[in-house]
XYZ file of N, CA and C in Angstrom:
738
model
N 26.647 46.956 7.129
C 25.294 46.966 6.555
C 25.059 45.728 5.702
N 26.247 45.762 4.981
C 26.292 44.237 3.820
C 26.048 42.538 5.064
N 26.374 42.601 5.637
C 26.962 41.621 6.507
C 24.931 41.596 7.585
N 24.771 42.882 8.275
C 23.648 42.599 8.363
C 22.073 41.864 7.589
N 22.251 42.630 6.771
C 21.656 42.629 5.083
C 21.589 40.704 4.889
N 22.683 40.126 5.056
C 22.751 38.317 4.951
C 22.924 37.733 6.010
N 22.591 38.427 7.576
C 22.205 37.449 8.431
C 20.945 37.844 8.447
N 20.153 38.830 8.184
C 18.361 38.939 7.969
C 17.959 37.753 6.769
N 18.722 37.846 5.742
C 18.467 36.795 4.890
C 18.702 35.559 4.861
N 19.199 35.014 5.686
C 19.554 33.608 6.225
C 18.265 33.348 7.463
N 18.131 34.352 8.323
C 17.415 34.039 9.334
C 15.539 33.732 8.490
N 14.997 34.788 7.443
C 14.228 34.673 6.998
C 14.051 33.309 5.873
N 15.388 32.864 5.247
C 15.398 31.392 4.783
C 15.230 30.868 5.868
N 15.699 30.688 6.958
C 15.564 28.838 7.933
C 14.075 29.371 8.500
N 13.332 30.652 8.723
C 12.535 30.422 9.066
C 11.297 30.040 7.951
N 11.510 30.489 6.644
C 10.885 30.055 5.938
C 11.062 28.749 5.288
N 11.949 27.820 5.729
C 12.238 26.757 5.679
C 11.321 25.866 6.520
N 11.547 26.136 7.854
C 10.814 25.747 8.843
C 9.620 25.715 8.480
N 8.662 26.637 8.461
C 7.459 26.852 8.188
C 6.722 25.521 7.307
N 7.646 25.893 5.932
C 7.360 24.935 4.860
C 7.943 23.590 5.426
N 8.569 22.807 6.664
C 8.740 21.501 6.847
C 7.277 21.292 8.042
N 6.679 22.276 8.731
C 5.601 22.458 9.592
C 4.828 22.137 8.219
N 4.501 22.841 7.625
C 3.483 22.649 6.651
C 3.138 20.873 6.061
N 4.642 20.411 5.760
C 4.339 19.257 4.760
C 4.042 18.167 6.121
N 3.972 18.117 7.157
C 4.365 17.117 8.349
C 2.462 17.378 8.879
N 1.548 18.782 8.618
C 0.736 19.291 8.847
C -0.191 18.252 7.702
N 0.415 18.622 6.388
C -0.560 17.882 5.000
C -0.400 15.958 5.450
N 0.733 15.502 5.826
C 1.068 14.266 5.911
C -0.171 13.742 7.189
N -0.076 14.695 8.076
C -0.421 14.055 9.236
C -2.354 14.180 8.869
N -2.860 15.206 8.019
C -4.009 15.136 7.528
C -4.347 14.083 6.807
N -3.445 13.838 5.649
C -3.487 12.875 4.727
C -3.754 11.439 5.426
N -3.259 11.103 6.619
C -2.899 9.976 7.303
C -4.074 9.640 7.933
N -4.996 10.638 8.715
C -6.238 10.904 9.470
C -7.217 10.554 8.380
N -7.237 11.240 7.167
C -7.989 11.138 6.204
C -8.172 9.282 5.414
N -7.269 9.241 5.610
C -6.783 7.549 4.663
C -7.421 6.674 6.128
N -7.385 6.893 7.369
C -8.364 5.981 8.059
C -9.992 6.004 8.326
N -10.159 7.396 8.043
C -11.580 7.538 8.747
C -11.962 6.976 7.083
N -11.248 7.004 5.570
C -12.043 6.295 5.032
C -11.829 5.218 4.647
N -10.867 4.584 5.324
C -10.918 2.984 5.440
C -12.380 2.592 6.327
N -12.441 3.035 7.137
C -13.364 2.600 7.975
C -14.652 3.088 7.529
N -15.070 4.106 6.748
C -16.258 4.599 5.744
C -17.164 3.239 5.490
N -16.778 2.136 5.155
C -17.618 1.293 3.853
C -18.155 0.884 4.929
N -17.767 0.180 6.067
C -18.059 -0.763 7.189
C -19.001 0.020 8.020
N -18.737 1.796 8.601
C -19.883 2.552 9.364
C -20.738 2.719 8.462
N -20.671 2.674 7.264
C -22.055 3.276 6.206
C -22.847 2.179 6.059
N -22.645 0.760 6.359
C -23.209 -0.265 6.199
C -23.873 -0.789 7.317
N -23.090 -0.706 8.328
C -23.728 -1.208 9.663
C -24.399 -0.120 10.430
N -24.268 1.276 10.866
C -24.578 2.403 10.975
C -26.040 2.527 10.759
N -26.965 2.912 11.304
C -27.871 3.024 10.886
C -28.501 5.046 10.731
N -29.041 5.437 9.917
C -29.295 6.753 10.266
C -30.168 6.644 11.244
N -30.084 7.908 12.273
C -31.244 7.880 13.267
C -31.130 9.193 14.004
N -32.125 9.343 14.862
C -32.062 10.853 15.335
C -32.191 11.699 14.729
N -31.665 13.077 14.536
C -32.176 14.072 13.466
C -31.584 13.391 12.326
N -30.457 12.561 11.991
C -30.055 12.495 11.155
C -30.873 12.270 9.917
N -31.935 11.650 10.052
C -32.857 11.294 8.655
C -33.339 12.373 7.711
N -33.602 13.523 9.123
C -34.375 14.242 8.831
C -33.468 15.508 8.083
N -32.218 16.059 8.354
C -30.746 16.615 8.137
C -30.722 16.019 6.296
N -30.815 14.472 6.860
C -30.588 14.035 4.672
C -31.671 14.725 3.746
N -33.226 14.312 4.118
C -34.078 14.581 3.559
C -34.283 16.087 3.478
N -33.979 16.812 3.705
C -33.929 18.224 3.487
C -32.852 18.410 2.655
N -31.167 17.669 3.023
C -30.623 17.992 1.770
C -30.703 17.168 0.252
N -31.813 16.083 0.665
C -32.957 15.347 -0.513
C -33.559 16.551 -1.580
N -33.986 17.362 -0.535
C -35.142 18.305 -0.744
C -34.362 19.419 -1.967
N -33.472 19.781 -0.801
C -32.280 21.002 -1.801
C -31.425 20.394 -2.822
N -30.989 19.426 -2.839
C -30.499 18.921 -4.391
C -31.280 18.522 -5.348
N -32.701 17.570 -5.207
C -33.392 17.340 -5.991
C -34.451 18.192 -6.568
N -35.039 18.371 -5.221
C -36.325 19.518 -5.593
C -35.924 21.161 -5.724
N -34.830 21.371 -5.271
C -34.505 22.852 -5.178
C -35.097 23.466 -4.157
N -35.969 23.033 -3.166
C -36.610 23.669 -2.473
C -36.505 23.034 -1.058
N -36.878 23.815 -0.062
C -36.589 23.091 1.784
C -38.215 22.695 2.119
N -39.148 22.693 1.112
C -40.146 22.387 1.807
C -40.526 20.400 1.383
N -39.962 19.996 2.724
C -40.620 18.369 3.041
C -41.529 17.979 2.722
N -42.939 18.130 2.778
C -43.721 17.813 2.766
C -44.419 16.668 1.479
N -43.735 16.950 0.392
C -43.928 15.793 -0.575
C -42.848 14.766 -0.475
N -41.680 15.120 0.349
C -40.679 13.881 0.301
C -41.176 13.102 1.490
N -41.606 13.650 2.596
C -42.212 12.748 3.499
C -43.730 12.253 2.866
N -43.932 12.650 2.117
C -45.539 12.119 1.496
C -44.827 10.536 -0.070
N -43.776 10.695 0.060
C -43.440 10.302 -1.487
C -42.353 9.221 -0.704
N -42.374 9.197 0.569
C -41.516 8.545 1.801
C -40.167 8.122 0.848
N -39.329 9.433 1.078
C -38.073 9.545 0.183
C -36.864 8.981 1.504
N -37.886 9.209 2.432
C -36.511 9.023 3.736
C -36.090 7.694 3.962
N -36.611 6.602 3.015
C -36.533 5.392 2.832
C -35.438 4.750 1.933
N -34.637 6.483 1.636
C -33.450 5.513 0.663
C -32.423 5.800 1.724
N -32.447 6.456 3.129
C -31.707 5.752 4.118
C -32.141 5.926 5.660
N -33.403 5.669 5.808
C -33.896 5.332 6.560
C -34.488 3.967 7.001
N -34.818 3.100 7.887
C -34.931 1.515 7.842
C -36.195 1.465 8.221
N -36.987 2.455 8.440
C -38.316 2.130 8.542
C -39.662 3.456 7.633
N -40.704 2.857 7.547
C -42.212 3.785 7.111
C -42.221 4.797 8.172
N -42.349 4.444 9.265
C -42.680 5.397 10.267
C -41.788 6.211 10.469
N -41.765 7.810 10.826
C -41.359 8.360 10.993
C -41.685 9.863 11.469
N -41.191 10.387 12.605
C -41.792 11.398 13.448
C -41.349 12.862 12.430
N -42.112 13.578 11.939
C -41.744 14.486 10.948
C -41.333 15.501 12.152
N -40.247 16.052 11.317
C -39.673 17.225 12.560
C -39.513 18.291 11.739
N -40.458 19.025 11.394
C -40.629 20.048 10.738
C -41.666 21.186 11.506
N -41.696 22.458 10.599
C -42.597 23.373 11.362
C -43.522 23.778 9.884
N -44.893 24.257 10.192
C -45.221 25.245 9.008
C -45.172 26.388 8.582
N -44.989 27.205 8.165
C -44.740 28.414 7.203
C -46.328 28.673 7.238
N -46.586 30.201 6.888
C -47.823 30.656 6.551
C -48.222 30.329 5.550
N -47.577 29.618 4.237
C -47.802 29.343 3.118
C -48.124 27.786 2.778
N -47.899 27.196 4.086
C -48.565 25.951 3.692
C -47.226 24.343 4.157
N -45.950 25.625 3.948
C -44.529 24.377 3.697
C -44.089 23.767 4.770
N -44.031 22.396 4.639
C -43.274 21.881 5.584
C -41.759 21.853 5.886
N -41.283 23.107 6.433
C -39.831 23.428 6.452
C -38.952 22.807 7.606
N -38.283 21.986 8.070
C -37.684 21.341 8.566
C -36.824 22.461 9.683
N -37.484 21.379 11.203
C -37.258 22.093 12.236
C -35.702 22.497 12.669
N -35.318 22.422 12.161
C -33.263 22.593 12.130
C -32.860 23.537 11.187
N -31.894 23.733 11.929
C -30.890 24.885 10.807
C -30.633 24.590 9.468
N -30.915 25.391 8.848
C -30.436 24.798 7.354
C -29.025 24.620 6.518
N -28.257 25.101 7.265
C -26.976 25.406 6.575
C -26.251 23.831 6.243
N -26.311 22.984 7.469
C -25.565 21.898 7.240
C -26.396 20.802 6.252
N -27.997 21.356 5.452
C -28.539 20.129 4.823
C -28.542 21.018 3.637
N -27.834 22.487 3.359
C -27.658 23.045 2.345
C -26.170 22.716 2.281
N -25.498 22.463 2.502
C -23.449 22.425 2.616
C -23.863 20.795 2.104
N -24.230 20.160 2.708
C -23.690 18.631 2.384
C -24.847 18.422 0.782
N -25.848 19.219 0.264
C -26.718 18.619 -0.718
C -26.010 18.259 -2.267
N -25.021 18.735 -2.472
C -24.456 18.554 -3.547
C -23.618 17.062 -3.557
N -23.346 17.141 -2.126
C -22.710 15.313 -2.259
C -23.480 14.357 -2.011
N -25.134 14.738 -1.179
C -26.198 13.825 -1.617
C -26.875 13.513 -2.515
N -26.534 14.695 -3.743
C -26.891 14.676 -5.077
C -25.942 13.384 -5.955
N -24.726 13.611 -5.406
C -24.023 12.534 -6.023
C -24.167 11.370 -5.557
N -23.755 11.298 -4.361
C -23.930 9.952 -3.768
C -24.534 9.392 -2.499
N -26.193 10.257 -2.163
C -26.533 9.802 -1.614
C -26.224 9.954 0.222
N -26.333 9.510 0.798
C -25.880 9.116 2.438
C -24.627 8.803 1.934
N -24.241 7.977 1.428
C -22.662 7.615 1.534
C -21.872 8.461 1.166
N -22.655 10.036 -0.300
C -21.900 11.043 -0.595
C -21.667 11.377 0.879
N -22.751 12.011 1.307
C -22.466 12.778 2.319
C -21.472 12.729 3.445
N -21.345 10.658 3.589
C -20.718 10.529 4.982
C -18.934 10.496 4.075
N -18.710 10.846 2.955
C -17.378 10.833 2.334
C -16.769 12.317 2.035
N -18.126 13.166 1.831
C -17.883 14.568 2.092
C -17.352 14.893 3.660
N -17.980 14.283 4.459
C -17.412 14.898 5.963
C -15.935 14.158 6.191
N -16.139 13.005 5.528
C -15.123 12.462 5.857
C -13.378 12.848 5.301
N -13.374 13.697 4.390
C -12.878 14.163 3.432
C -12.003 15.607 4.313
N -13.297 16.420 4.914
C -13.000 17.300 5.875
C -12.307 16.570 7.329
N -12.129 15.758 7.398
C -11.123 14.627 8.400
C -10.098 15.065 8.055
N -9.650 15.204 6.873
C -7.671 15.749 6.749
C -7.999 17.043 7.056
N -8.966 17.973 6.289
C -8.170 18.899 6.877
C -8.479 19.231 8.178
N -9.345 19.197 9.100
C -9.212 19.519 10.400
C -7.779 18.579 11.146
N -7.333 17.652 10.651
C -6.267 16.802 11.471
C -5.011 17.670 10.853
N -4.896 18.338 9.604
C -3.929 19.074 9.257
C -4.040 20.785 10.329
N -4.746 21.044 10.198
C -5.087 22.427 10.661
C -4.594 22.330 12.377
N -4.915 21.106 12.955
C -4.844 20.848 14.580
C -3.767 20.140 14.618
N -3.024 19.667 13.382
C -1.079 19.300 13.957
C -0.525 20.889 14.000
N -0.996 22.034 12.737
C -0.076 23.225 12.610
C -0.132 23.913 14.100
N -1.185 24.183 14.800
C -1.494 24.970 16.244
C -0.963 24.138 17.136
N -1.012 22.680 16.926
C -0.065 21.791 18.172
C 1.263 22.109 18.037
N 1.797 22.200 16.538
C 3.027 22.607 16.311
C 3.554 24.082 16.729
N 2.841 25.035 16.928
C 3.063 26.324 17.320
C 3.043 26.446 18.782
N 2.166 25.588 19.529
C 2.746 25.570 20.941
C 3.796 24.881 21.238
N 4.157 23.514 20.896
C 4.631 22.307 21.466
C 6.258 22.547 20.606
N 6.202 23.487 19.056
C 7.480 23.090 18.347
C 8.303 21.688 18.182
N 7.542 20.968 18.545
C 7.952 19.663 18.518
C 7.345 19.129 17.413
N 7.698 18.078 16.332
C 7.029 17.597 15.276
C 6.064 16.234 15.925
N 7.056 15.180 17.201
C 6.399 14.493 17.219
C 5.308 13.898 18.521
N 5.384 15.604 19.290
C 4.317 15.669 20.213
C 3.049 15.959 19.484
N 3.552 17.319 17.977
C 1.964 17.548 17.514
C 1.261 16.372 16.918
N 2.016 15.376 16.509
C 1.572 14.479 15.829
C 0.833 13.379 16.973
N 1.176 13.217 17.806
C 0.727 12.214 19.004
C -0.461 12.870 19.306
N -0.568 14.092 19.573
C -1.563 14.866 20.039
C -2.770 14.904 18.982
N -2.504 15.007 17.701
C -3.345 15.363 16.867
C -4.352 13.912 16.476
N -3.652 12.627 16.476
C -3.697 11.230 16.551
C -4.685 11.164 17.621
N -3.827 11.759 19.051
C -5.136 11.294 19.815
C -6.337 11.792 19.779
N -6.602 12.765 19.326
C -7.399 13.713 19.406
C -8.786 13.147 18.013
N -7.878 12.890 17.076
C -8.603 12.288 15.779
C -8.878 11.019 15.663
N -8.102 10.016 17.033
C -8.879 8.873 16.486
C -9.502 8.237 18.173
N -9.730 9.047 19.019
C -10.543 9.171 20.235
C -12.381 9.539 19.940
N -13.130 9.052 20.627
C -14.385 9.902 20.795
C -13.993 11.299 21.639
N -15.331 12.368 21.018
C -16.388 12.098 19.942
C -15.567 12.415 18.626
N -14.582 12.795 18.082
C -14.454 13.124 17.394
C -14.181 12.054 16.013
N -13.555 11.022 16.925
C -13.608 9.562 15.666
C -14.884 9.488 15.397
N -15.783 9.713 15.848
C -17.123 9.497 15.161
C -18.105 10.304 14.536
N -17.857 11.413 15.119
C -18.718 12.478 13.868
C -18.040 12.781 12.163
N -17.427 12.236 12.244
C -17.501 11.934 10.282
C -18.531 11.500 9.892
N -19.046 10.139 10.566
C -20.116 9.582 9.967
C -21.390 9.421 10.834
N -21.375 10.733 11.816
C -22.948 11.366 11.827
C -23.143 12.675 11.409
N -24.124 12.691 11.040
C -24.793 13.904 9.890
C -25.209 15.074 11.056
N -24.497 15.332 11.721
C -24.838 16.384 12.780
C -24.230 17.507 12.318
N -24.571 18.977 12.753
C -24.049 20.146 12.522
C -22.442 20.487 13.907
N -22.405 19.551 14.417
C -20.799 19.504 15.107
C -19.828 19.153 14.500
N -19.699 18.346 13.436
C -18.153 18.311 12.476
C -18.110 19.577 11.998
N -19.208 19.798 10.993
C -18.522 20.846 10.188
C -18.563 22.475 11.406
N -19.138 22.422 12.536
C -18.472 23.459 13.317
C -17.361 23.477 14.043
N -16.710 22.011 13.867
C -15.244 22.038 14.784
C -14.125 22.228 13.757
N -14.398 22.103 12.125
C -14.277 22.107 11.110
C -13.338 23.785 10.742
N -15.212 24.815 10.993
C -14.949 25.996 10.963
C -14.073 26.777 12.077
N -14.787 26.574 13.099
C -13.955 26.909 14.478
C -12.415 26.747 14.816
N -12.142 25.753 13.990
C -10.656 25.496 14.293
C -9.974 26.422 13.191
N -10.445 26.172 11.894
C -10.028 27.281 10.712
C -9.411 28.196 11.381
N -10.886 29.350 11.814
C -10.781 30.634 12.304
C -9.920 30.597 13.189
N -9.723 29.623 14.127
C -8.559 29.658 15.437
C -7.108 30.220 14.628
N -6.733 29.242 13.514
C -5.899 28.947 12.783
C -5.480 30.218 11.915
N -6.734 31.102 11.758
C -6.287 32.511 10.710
C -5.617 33.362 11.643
N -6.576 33.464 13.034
C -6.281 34.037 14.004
C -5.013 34.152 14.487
N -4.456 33.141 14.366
C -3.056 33.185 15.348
C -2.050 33.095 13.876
N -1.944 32.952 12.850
C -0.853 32.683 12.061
C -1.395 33.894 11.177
N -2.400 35.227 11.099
C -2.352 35.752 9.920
C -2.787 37.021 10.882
N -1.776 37.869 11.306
C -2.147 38.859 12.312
C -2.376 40.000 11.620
N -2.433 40.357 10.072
C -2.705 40.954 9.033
C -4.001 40.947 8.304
N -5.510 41.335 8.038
C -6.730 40.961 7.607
C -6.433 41.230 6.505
N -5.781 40.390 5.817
C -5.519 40.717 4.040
C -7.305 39.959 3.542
N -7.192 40.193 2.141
C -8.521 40.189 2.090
C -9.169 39.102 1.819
N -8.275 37.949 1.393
C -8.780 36.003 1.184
C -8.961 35.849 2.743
N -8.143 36.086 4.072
C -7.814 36.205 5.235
C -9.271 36.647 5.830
N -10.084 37.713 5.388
C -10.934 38.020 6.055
C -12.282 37.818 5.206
N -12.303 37.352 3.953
C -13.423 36.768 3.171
C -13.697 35.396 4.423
N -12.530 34.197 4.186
C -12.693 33.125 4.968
C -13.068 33.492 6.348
N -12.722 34.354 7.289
C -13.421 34.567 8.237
C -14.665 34.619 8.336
N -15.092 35.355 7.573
C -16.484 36.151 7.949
C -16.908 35.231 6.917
N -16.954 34.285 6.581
C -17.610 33.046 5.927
C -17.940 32.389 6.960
N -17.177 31.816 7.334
C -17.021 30.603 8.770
C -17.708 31.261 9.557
N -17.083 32.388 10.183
C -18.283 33.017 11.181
C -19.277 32.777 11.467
N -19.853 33.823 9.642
C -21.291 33.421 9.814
C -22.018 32.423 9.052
N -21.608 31.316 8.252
C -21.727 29.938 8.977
C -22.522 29.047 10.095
N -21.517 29.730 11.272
C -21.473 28.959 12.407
C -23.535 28.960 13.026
N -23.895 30.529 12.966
C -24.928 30.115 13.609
C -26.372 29.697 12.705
N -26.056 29.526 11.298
C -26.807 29.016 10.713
C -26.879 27.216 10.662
N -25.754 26.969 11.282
C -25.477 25.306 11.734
C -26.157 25.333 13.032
N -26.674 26.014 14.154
C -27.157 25.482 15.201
C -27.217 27.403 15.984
N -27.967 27.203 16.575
C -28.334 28.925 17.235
C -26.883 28.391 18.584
N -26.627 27.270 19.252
C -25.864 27.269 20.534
C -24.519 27.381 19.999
N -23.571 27.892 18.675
C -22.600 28.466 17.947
C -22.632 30.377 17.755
N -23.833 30.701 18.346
C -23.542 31.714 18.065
C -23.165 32.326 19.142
N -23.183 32.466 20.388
C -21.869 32.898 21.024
C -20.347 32.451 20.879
N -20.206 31.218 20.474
C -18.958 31.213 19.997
C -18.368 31.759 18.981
N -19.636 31.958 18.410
C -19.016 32.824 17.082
C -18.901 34.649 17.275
N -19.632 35.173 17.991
C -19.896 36.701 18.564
C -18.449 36.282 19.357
N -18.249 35.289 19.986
C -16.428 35.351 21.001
C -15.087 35.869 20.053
N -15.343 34.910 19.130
C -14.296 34.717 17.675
C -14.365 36.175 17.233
N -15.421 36.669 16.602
C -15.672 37.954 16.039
C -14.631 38.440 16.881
N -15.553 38.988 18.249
C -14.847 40.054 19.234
C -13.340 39.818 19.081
N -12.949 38.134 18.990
C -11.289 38.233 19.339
C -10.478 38.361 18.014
N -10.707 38.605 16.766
C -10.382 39.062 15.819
C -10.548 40.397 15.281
N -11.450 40.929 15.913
C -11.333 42.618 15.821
C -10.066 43.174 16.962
N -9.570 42.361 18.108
C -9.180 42.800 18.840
C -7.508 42.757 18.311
N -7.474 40.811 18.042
C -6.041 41.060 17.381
C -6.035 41.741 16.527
N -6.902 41.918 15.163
C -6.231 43.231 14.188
C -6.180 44.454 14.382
N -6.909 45.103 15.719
C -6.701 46.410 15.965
C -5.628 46.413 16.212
N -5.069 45.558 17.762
C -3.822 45.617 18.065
C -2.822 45.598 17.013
N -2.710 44.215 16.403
C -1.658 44.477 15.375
C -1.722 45.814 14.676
N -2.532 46.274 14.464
C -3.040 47.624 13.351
C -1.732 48.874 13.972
N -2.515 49.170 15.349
C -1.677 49.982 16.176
C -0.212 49.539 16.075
N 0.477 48.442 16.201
C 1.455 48.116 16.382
C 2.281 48.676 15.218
N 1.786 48.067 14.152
C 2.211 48.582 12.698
C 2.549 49.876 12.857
N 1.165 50.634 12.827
C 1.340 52.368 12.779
C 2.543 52.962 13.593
N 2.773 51.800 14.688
C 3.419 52.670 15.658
C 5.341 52.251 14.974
N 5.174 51.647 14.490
C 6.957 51.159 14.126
C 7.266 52.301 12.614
N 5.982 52.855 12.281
C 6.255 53.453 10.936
C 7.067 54.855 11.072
């Protein structure tokens, strides 16, 4: 019994050893992703121009840090889209409200998530906030490379290519609602397979991200109704499994 008793406890050290050398090789390889996309920050924020929804994505989170409110209509009248936009003209992409507001034709979540770093710093907050979320999605996508591959320096090749390839080398520094959903999506992948237990930080962060997802864009919400379904499924199972060893 004694003798069993310290090969369970040896086996639970090297695996908790392991884990924690996955982990620091996971933070390194984030850290590493992170230290280029903002080397390269000063040079896309300068030459880069905003365009596409993007103008319109800032000025709403213009709207929610400064004014407190999502209705446009005096920042496009007060032509606010000019502290990073390159021209007067501009196609307003908004809808009206019965009340009069010009509420901006897009989801709101991603020009409510980024307004606190346009409060600080503007377009460049913002493109240093996403950029910031660069480690950890490059940390989060070495740990799942590492759980298939067990190899330290396939996950790392993999995670490299993956982070400094299109599209993904480049949505740091566009203001689109696809970073921060590959962001969330990968999270949840990540609770999913390493936390087969819904303890309760475990399932706060879920059902954050979740629902999240379809307030960033309505074409996330079947991926997110997929995720749901496949996390009720692993914790039932595990659930049963439990009950059944007791």
């Amino acid at each position: 019994m004694v003798l069993e008793r310290s090969e369970a406890g040896r086996l639970a050290y090297r695996q908790g050893s392991r884990i924690t050398a996955v982990w620091q090789w996971a933070i390194i390889a984030g850290m590493v992703v992170m230290a280029v996309y903002l080397l390269l920050l000063p040079f896309v924020a300068r030459t880069w121009r905003a365009t596409g929804d993007e103008p319109h994505y800032l000025l709403a989170a213009h709207s929610v840090g400064i004014d407190g409110d999502l209705d446009l209509a005096n920042n496009y009248a007060n032509l606010d889209y000019l502290n990073f936009y390159f021209s007067r003209d501009i196609v307003r992409q908004v809808r009206l409200t019965e009340s009069g507001q010009e509420i901006l034709d897009h989801y709101p979540a991603l020009s409510v998530l980024v307004a606190p770093a346009y409060l600080i710093g503007g377009r460049f907050g913002v493109l240093l906030f996403q950029t910031l979320f660069g480690g950890l999605l490059a940390a989060l996508m070495f740990y799942l490379a590492h759980l298939i591959s067990e190899d330290t320096i396939s996950s790392l090749l993999a995670t490299a290519l993956v982070a400094f390839s299109l599209p993904l080398l480049a949505y740091p520094y566009l203001i689109y609602p696809e970073w921060l959903a590959a962001v969330l999506v990968t999270l949840v992948i990540f609770l999913l397979v390493t936390r087969t237990q819904p303890a309760a930080g475990v399932t706060v962060s879920l059902v954050v991200a979740l629902a999240l997802l379809p307030w960033l864009n309505r074409r996330f919400i079947p991926l997110a109704v997929l995720l749901a379904m496949t996390a009720v499924w692993i914790w039932r199972r595990e659930g049963k499994r439990s009950a059944a060893t007791v």
